[in-house]
CSV table of C-alpha atoms in Angstrom, one decimal:
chain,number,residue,atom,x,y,z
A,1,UNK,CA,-13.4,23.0,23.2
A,2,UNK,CA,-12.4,19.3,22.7
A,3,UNK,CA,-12.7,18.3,19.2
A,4,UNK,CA,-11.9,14.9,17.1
A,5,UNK,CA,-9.9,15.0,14.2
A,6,UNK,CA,-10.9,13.0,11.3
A,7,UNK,CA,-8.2,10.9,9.9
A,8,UNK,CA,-8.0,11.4,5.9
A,9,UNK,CA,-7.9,8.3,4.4
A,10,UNK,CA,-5.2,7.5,2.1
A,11,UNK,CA,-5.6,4.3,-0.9
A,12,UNK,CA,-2.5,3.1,-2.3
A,13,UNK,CA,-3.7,1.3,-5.9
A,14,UNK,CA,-2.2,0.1,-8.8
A,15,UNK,CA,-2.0,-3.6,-10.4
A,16,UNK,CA,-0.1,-6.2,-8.9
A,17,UNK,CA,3.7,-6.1,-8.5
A,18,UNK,CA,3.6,-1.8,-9.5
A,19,UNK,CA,5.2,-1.6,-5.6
A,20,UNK,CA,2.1,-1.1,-4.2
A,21,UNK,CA,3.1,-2.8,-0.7
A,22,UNK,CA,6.8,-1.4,-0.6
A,23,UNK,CA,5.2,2.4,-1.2
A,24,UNK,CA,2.4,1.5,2.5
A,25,UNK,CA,5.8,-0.1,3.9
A,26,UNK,CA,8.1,3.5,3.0
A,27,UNK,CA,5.1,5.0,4.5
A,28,UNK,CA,4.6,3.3,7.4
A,29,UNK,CA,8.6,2.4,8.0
A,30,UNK,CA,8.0,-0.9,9.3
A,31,UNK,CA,6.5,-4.1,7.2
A,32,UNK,CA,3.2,-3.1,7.5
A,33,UNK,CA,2.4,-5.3,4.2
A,34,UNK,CA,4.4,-8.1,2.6
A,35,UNK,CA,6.4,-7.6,-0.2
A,36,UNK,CA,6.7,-10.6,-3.1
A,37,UNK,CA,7.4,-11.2,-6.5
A,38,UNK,CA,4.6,-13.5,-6.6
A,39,UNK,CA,1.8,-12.1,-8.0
A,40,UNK,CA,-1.2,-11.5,-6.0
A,41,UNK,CA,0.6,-11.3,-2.7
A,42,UNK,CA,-1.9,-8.6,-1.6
A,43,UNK,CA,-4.8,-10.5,-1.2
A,44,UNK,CA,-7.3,-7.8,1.0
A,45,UNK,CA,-6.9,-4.6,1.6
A,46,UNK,CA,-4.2,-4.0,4.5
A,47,UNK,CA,-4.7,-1.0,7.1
A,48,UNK,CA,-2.3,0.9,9.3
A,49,UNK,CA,-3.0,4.0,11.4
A,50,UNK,CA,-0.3,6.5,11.1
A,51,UNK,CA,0.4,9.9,12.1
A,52,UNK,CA,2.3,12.1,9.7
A,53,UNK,CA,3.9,14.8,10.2
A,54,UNK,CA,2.5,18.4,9.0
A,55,UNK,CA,-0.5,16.2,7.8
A,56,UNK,CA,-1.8,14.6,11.0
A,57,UNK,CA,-3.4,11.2,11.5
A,58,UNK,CA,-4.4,9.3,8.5
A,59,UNK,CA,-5.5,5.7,7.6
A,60,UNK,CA,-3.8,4.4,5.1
A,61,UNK,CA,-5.0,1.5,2.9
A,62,UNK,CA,-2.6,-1.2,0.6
A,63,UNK,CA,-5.4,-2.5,-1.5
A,64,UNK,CA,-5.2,-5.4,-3.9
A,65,UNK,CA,-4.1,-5.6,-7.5
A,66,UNK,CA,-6.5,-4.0,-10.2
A,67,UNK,CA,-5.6,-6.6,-13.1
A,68,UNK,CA,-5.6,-10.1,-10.9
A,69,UNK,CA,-7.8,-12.0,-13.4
A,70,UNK,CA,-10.8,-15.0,-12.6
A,71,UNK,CA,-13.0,-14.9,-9.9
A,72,UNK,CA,-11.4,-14.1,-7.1
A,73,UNK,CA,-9.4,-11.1,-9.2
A,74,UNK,CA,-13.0,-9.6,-9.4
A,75,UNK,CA,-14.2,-10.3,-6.2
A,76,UNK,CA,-10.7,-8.3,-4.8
A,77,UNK,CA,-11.4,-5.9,-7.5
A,78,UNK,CA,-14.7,-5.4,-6.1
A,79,UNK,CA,-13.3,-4.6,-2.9
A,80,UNK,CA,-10.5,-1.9,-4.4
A,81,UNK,CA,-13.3,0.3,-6.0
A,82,UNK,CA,-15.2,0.2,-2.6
A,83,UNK,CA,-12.0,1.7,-0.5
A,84,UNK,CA,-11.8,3.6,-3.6
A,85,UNK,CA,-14.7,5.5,-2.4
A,86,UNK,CA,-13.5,6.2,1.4
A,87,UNK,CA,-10.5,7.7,-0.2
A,88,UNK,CA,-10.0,11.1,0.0
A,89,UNK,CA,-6.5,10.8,-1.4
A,90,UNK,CA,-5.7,8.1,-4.1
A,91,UNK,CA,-1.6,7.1,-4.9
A,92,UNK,CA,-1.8,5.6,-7.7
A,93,UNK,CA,1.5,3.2,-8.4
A,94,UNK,CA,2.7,2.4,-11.8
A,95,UNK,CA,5.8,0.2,-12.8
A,96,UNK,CA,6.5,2.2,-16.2
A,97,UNK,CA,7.7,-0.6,-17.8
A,98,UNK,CA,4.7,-2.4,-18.4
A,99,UNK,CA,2.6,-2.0,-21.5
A,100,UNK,CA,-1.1,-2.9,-21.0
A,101,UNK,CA,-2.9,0.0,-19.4
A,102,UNK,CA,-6.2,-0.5,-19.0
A,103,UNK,CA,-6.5,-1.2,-15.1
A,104,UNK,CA,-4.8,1.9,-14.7
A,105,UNK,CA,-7.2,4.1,-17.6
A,106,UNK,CA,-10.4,2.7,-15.2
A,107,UNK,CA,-8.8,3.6,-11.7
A,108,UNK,CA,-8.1,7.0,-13.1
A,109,UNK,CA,-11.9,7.1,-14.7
A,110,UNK,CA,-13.4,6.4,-11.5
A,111,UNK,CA,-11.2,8.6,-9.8
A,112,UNK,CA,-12.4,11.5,-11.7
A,113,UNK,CA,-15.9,10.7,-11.0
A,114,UNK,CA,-15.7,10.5,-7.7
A,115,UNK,CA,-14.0,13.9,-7.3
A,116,UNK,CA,-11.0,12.0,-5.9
A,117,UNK,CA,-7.7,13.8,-5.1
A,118,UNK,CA,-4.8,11.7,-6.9
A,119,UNK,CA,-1.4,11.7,-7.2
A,120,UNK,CA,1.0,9.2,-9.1
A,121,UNK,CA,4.1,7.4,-8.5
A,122,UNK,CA,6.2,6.1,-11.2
A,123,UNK,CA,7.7,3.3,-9.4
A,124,UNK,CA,10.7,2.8,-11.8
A,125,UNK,CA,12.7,-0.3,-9.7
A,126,UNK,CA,16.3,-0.8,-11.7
A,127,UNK,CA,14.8,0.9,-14.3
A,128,UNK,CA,16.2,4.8,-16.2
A,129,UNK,CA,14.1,7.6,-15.0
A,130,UNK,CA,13.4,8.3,-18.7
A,131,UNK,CA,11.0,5.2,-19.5
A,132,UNK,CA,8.6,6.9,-16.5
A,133,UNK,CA,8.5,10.2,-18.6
A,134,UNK,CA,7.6,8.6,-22.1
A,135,UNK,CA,4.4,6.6,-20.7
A,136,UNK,CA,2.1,9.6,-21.2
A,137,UNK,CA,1.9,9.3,-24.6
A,138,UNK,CA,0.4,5.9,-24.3
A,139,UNK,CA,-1.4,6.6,-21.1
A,140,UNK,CA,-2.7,10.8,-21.8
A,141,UNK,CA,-4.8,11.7,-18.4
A,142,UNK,CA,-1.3,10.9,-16.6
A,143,UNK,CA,-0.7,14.8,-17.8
A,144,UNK,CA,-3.4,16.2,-15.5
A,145,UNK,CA,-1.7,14.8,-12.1
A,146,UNK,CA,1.2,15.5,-10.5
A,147,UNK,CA,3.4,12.5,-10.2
A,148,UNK,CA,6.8,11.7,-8.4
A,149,UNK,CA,9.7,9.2,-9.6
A,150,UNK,CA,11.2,7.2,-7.3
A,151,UNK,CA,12.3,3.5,-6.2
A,152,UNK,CA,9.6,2.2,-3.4
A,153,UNK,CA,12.1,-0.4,-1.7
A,154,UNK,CA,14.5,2.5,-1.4
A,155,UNK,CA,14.5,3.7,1.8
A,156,UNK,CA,15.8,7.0,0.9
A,157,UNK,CA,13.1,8.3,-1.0
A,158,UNK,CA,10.6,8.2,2.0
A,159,UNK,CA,11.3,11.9,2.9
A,160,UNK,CA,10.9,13.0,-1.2
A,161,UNK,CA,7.3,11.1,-1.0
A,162,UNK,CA,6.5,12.4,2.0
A,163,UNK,CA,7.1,15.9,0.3
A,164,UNK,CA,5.3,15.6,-2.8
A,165,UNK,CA,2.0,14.1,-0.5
A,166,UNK,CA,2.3,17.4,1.7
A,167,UNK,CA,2.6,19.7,-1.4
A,168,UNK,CA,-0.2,18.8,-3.5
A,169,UNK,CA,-2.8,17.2,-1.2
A,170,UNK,CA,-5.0,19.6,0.3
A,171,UNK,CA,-6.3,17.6,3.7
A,172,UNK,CA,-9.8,17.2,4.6
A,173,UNK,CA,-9.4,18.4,8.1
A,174,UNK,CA,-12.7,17.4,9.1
A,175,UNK,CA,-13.3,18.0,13.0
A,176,UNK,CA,-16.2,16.8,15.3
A,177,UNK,CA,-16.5,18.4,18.5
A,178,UNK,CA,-16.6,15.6,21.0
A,179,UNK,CA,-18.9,17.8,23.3
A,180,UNK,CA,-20.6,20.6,21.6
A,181,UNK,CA,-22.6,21.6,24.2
A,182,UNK,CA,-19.7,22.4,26.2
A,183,UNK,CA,-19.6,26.2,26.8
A,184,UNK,CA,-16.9,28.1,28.1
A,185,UNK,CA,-16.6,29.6,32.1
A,186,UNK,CA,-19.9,27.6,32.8
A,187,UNK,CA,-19.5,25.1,35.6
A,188,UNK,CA,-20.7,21.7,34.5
A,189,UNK,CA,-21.5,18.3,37.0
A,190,UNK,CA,-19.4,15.3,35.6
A,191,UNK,CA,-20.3,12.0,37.2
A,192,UNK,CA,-17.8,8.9,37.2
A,193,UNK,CA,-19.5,5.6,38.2
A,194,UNK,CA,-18.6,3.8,41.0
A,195,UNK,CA,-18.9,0.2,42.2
A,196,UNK,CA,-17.5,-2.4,44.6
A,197,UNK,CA,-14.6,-3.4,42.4
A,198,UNK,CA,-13.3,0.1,41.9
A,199,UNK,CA,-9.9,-0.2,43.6
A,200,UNK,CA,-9.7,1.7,46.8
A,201,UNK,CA,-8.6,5.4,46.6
A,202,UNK,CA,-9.1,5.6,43.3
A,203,UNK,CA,-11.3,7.2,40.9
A,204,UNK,CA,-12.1,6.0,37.4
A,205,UNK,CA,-11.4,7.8,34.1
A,206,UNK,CA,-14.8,9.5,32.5
């Protein structure tokens, strides 16, 4: 029976500059989203279809910085927490070296209200591994996720994310069955429309 395979949807969130962009582009392996210094760079969520291997087809979403301030910060903001619902997985990426947490203490609030599946990824740039492992004492829910260390514009640590997603996201695997009233040996009339313009000897796809 012919079924359709839901695509779990994947949010990529953090504030701006944590490597947000480079993490969809190691993803992806193409520039799917630019990457800047400039804060802000991200300015609506970008979307890429992707099929991953031993976890199927997914949508992945590079959404806009959680601590862009005025305005237009909140208006982008208001659009981050909306994908934040579609998610079924949520990456959240942190640059360890900064020292204000707040964006991140909210993402990770509404994450656990909305029964959201997240991971984190201490995106450490130039930086020593160790200043990823002593944020938890200022940031404490960061102990009840599991979280990876790595360098997001490395391209070498693609296959060590793509690991840590596979081992401790537990897929959705939502099907629909694209004709469920299809039964097995039973013989079934499929017409294909025809018309004046259909080339000649040819028959059109249902």
């Amino acid at each position: 029976m012919s079924v359709l395979v839901e695509r779990d949807h994947v949010g990529i969130f953090g504030k701006m500059n944590a490597g947000k962009s480079s993490i969809m582009n190691l993803l992806t392996q193409q520039e799917t989203s630019i990457v800047a210094a400039v804060p802000g760079t991200t300015a609506d969520t970008k979307i890429a279809l992707q099929e991953i291997h031993g976890l199927g087809p997914v949508k992945l979403m590079d959404t806009a910085g959680l601590d862009e301030q005025g305005d237009l910060g909140a208006k982008k903001r208001q659009k981050t927490y909306r994908d934040l619902k579609e998610c079924d997985l949520v990456i959240l990426v942190i640059n360890p070296a900064d020292k204000a947490w707040a964006a991140e203490s909210d993402l990770l609030e509404k994450s656990r209200e909305l029964d959201k599946q997240l991971l984190v990824v201490y995106n450490i740039f130039g930086q020593d591994e160790a200043v990823a492992t002593a944020l938890e004492k200022d940031l404490a829910p960061l102990r009840f996720y599991k979280k990876i260390i790595l360098r997001a514009n490395d391209p070498r640590y693609r296959p060590a994310l793509l690991d840590f997603i596979l081992q401790n996201y537990v897929p959705k695997q939502d099907k629909t069955e694209l004709l469920p009233f299809v039964q097995r040996n039973e013989y079934y009339v499929l017409i294909i429309p025809m018309d004046e313009e259909t080339p000649p000897g040819r028959y059109l796809r249902p």
